[in-house]
GROMACS .gro file of C-alpha atoms in nm:
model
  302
    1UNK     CA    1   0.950   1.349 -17.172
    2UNK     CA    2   0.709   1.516 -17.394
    3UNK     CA    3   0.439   1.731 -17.203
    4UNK     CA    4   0.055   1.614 -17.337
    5UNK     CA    5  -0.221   1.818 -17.267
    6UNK     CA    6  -0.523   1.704 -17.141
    7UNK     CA    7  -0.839   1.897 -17.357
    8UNK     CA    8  -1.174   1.860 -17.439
    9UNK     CA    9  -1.317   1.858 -17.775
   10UNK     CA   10  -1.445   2.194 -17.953
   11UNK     CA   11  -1.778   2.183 -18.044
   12UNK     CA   12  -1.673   2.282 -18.393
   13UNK     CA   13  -1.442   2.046 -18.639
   14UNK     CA   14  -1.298   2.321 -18.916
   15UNK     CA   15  -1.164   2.155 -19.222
   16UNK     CA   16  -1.129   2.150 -19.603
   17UNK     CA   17  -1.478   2.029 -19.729
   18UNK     CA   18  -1.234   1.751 -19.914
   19UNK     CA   19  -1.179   1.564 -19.567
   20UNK     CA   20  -1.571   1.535 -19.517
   21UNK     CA   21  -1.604   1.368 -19.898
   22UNK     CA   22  -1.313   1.122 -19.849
   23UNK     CA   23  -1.365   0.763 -19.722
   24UNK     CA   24  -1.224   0.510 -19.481
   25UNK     CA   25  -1.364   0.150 -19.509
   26UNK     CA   26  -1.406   0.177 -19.107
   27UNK     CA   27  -1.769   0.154 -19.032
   28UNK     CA   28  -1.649   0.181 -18.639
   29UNK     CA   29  -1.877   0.464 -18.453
   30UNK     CA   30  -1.592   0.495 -18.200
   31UNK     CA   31  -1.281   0.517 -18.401
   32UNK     CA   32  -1.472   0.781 -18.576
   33UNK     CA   33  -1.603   0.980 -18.287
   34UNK     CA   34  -1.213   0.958 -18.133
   35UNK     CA   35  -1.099   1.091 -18.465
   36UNK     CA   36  -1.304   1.387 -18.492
   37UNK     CA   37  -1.260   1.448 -18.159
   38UNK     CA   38  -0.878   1.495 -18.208
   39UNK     CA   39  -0.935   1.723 -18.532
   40UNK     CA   40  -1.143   1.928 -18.379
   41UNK     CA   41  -0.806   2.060 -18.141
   42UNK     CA   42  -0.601   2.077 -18.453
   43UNK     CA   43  -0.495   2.447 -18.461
   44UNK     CA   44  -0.404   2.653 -18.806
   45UNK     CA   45  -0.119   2.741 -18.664
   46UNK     CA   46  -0.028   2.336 -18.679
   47UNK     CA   47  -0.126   2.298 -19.013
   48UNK     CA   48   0.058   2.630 -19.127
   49UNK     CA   49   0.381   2.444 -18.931
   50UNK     CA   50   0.285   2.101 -19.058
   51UNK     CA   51   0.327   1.994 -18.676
   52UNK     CA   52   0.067   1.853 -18.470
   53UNK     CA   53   0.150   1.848 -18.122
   54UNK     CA   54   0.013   1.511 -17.914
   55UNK     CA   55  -0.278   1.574 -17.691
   56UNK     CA   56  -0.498   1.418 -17.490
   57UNK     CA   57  -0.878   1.408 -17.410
   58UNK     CA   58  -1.122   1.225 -17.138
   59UNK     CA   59  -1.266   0.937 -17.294
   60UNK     CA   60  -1.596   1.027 -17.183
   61UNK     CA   61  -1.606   1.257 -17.388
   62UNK     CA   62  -1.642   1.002 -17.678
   63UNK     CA   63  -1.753   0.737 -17.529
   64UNK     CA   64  -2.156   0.707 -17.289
   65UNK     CA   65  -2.053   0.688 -16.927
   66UNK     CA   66  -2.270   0.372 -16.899
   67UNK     CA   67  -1.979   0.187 -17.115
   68UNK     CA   68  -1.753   0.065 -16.850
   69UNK     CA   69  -1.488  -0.184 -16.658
   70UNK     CA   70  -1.373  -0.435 -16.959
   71UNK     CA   71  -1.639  -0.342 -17.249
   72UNK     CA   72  -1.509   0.050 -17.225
   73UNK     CA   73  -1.126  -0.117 -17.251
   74UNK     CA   74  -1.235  -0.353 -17.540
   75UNK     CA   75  -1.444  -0.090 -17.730
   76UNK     CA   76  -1.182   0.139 -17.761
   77UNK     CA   77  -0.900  -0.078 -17.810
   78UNK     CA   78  -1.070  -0.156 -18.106
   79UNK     CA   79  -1.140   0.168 -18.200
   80UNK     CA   80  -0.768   0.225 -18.168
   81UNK     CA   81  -0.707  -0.125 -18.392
   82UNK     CA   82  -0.920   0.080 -18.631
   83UNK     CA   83  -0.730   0.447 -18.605
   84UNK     CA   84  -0.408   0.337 -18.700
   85UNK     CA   85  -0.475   0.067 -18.961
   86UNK     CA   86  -0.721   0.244 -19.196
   87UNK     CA   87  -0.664   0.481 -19.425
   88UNK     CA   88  -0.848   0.795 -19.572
   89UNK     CA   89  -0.863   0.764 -19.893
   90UNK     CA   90  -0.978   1.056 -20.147
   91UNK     CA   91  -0.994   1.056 -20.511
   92UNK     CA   92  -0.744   1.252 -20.758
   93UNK     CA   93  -0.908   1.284 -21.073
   94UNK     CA   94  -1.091   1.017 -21.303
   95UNK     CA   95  -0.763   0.734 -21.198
   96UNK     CA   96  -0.596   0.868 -20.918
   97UNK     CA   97  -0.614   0.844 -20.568
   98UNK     CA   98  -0.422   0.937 -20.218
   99UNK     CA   99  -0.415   0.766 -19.895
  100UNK     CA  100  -0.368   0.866 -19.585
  101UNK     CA  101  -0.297   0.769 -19.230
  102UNK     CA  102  -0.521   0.851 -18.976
  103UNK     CA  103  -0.321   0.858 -18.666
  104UNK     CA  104   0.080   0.808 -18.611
  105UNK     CA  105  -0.019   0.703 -18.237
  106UNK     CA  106  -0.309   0.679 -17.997
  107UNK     CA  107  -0.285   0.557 -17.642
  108UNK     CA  108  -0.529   0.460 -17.370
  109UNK     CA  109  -0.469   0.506 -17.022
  110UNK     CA  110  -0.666   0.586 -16.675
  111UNK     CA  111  -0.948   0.724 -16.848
  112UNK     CA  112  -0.765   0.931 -17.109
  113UNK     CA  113  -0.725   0.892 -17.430
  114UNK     CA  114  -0.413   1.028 -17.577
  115UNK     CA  115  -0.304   1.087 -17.980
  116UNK     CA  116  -0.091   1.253 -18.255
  117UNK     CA  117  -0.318   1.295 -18.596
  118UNK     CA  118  -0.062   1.198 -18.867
  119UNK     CA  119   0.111   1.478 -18.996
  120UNK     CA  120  -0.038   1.419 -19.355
  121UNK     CA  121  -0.377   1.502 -19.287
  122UNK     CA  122  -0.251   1.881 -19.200
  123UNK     CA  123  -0.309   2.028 -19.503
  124UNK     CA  124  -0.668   1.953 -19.468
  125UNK     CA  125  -0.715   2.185 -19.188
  126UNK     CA  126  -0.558   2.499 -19.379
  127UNK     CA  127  -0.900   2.660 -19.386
  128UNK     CA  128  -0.777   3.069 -19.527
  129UNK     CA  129  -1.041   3.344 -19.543
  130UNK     CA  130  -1.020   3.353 -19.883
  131UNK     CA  131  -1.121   2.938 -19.960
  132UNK     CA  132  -1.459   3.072 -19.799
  133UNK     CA  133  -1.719   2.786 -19.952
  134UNK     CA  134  -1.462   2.519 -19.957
  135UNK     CA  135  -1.424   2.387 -19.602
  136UNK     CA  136  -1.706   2.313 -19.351
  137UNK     CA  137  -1.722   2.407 -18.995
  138UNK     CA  138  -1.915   2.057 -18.830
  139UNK     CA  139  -2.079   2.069 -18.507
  140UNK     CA  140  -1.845   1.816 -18.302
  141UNK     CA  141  -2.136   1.804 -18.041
  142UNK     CA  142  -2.427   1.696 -18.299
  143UNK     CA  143  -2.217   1.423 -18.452
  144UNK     CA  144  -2.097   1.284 -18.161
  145UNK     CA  145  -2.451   1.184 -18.082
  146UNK     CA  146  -2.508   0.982 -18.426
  147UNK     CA  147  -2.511   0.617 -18.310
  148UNK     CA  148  -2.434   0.432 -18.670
  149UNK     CA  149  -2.134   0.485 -18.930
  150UNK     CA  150  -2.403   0.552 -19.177
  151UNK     CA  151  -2.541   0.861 -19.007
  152UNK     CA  152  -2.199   0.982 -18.894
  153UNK     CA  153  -2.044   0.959 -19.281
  154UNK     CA  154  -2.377   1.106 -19.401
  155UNK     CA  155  -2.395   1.407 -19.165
  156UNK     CA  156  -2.008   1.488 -19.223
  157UNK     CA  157  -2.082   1.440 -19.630
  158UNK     CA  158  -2.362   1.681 -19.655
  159UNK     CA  159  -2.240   1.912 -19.411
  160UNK     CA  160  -1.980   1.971 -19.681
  161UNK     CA  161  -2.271   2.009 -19.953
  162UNK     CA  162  -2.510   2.206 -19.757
  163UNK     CA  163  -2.409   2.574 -19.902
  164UNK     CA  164  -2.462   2.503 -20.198
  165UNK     CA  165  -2.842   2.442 -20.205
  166UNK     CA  166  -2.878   2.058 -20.372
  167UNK     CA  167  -2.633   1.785 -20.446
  168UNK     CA  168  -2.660   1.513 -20.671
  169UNK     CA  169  -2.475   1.212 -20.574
  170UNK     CA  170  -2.430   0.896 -20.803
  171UNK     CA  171  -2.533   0.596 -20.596
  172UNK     CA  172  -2.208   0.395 -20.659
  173UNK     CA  173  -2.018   0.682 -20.493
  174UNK     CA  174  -2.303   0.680 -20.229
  175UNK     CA  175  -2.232   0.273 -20.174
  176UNK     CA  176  -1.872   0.347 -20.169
  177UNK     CA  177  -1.852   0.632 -19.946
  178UNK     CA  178  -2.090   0.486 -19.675
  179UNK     CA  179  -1.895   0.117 -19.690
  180UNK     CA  180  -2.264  -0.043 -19.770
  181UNK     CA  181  -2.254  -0.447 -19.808
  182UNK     CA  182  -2.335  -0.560 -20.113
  183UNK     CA  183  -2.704  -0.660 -20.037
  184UNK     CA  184  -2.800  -0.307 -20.035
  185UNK     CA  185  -2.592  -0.282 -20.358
  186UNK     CA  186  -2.849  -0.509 -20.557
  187UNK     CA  187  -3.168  -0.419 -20.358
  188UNK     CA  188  -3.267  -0.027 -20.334
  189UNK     CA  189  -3.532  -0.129 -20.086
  190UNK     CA  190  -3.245  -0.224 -19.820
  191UNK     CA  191  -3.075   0.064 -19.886
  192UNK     CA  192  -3.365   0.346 -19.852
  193UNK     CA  193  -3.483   0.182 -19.561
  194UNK     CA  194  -3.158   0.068 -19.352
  195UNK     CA  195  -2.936   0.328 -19.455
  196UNK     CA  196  -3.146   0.637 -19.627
  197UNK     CA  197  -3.459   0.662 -19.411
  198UNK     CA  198  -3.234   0.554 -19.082
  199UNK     CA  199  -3.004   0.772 -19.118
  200UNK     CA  200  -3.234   1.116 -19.209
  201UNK     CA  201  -3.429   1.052 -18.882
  202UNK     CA  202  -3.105   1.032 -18.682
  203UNK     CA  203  -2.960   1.353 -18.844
  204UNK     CA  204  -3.270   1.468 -18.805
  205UNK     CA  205  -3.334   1.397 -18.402
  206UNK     CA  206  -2.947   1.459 -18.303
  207UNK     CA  207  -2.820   1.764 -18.548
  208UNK     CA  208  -2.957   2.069 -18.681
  209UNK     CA  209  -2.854   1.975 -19.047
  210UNK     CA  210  -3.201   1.959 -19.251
  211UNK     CA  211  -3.274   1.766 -19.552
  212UNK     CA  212  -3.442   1.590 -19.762
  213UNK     CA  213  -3.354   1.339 -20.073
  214UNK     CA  214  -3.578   1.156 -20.343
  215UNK     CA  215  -3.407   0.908 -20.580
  216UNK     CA  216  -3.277   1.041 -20.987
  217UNK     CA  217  -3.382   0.750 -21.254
  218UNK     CA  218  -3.203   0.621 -21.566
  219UNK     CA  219  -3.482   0.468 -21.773
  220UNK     CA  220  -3.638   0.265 -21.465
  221UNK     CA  221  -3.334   0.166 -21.225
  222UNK     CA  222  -3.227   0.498 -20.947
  223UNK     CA  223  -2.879   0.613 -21.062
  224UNK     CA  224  -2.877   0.928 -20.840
  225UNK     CA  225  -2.955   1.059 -20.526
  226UNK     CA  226  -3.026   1.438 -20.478
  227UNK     CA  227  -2.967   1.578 -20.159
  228UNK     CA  228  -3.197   1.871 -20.104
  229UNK     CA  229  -3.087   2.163 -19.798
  230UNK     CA  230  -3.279   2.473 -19.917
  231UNK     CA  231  -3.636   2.488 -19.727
  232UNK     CA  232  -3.880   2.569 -19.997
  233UNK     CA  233  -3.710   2.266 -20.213
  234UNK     CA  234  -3.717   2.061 -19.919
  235UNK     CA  235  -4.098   2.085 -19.902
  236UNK     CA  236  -4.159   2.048 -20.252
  237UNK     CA  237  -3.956   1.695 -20.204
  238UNK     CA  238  -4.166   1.631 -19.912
  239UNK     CA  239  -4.502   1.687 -20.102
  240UNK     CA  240  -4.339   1.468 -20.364
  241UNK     CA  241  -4.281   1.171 -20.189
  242UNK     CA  242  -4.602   1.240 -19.947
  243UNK     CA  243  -4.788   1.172 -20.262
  244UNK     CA  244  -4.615   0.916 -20.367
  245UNK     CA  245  -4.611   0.730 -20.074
  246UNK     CA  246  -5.017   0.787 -20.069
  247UNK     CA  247  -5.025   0.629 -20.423
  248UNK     CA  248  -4.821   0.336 -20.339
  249UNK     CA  249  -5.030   0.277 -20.055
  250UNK     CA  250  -5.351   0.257 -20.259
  251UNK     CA  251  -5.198   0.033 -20.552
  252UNK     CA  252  -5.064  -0.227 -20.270
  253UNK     CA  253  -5.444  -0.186 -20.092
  254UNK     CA  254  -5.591  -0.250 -20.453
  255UNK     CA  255  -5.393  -0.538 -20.526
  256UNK     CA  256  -5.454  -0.673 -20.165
  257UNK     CA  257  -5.815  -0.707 -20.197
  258UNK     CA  258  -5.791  -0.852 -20.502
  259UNK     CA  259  -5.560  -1.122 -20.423
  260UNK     CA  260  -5.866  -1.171 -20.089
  261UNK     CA  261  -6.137  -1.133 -20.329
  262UNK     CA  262  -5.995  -1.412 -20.515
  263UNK     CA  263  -5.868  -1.635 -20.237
  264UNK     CA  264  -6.168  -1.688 -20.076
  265UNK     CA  265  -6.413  -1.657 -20.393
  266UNK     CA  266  -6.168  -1.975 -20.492
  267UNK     CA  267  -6.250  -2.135 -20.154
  268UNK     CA  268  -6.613  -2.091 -20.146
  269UNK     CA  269  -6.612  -1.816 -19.820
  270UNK     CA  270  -6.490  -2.090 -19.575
  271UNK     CA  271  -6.106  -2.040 -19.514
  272UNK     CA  272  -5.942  -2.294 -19.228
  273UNK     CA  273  -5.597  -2.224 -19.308
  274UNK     CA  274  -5.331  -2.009 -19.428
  275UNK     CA  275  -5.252  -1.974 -19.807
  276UNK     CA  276  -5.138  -1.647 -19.909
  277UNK     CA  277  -4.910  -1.416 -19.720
  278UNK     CA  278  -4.959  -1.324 -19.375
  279UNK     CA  279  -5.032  -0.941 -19.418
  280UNK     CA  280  -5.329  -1.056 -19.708
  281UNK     CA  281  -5.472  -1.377 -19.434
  282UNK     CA  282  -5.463  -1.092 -19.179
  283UNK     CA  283  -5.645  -0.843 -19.415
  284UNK     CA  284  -5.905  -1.095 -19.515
  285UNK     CA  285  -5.935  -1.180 -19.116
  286UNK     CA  286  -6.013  -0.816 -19.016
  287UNK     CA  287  -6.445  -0.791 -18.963
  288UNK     CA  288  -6.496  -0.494 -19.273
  289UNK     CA  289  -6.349  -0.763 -19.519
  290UNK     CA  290  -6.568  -1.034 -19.368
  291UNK     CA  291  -6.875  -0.822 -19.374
  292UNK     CA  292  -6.831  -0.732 -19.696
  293UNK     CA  293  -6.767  -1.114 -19.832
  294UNK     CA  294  -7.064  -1.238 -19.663
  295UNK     CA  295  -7.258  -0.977 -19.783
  296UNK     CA  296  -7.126  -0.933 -20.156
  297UNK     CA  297  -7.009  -1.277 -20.207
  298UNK     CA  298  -7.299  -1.290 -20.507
  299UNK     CA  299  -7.183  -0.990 -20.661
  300UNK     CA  300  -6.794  -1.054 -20.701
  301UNK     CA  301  -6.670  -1.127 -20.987
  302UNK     CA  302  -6.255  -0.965 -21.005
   0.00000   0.00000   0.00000
């Protein structure tokens, strides 16, 4: 019988920057916590052999000690479910493609969680002196710590980017990378604030990776995303959107107070009931607006 040993994690996950950029349709936190887990213990000497020997780890160490009794069973036989069915999947060229499996076996007993990372993926981990700049060393520790898919795929991503200064992403390789539904496909909104804006506070509280982004037009509509690391850069983008964000506020004040102006010119300066959306009835509630109605009323004329 084949002898396992039991490990725990590294804190670092050292691989070809290529493993970090390819995709899996999983969007299970789990299945990807287990699997990074496992690649952080894969040796060079395995990938130089094209052998990885089985090995196990606690499953606390993947998994919050409050998760117990039949929801820790169920969580990570899913996560299992998830390990050996999908695939990693990176892109050859402008038409080609390989796939990979993830694991050739995974196995959950008494606490432990034992594996084999499929033989394929070995190459990956061949990480020579001299390929210095194309594989990234990721903290095992921070990303363990990400609680959505989105965060996790976006730390690993631009952990492979981050030496280089700035990336510039096209946002159809963005949706397909992070496995985004096809909501936040058709409205940018959704996807800055679900995905974008959640996920750079989470990197932000839980790794040391820093960042910032701001979104690359074509004509009107956001065909890019660049990813800024470098700190001077990254305050220059912050000053950016700080601005921004200071203008938009204004224009949607502005057009609020016109829209109460209006409303309750229109209605003579008695309003009994709700006609415009709640944020304007609230705005046009508040004492200054009031005031300034009962005071003004003669003088409006927008």
């Amino acid at each position: 019988m084949e002898e396992v040993e039991l490990l725990e994690p590294r804190q670092i996950v050292k691989a070809k920057n290529e493993l970090f950029r390819s995709r899996t349709k999983s969007t299970n936190v789990l299945a990807a916590r287990i699997f990074m887990a496992f690649a952080s213990l894969v040796d060079e000497e395995d990938a130089q052999k094209g052998q990885y020997k089985k090995v196990s780890i606690p499953a606390s160490s993947v998994l919050p000690e409050s998760v117990v009794g039949g929801k820790r069973y169920q969580d990570i036989s899913k996560a299992a479910d998830v390990l050996l069915e999908q695939k990693l999947e990176r892109k050859l060229g402008k038409n080609g493609f390989a796939k990979y499996n993830l694991f050739s076996s995974i196995k959950y007993e008494d606490g432990i969680l034992t594996g084999k990372i499929d033989s394929e993926l070995l190459p990956f981990f061949l990480t020579a002196k001299e390929q210095v700049g194309l594989y990234t060393r990721l903290n095992f520790e921070q990303y363990v710590k990400l609680p959505s898919s989105y965060s996790q795929k976006l730390f690993a991503f631009l952990s492979s980017w981050k030496s280089n200064g700035t990336v510039e992403v096209s946002l159809d390789e963005l949706h397909d990378l992070l496995q985004t539904p096809e909501s936040f496909k058709k409205d940018f909104w959704q996807f800055r604030t679900y995905v974008l804006n959640k996920a750079h506070s989470d990197i932000h509280e839980h790794t040391s990776l820093r960042y910032e982004w701001e979104p690359v037009k074509k004509g009107r509509k956001v065909s890019h995303l660049r990813f800024v690391f470098d700190k001077k850069r990254r305050e220059l983008v912050t000053k950016k959107q700080e601005e921004q964000n200071q203008a938009h506020t204004h224009e949607r004040e502005k057009k609020a107070f016109k829209i109460c102006t209006a409303c309750i010119k229109k209605k003579a300066y008695s309003c009994s009931e709700q006609t415009q959306a709640k944020y304007i009835c609230e705005l046009c509630r508040t004492k200054f607006f009031r005031d300034y109605f009962l005071k003004q009323a003669s003088l409006l004329d927008l």
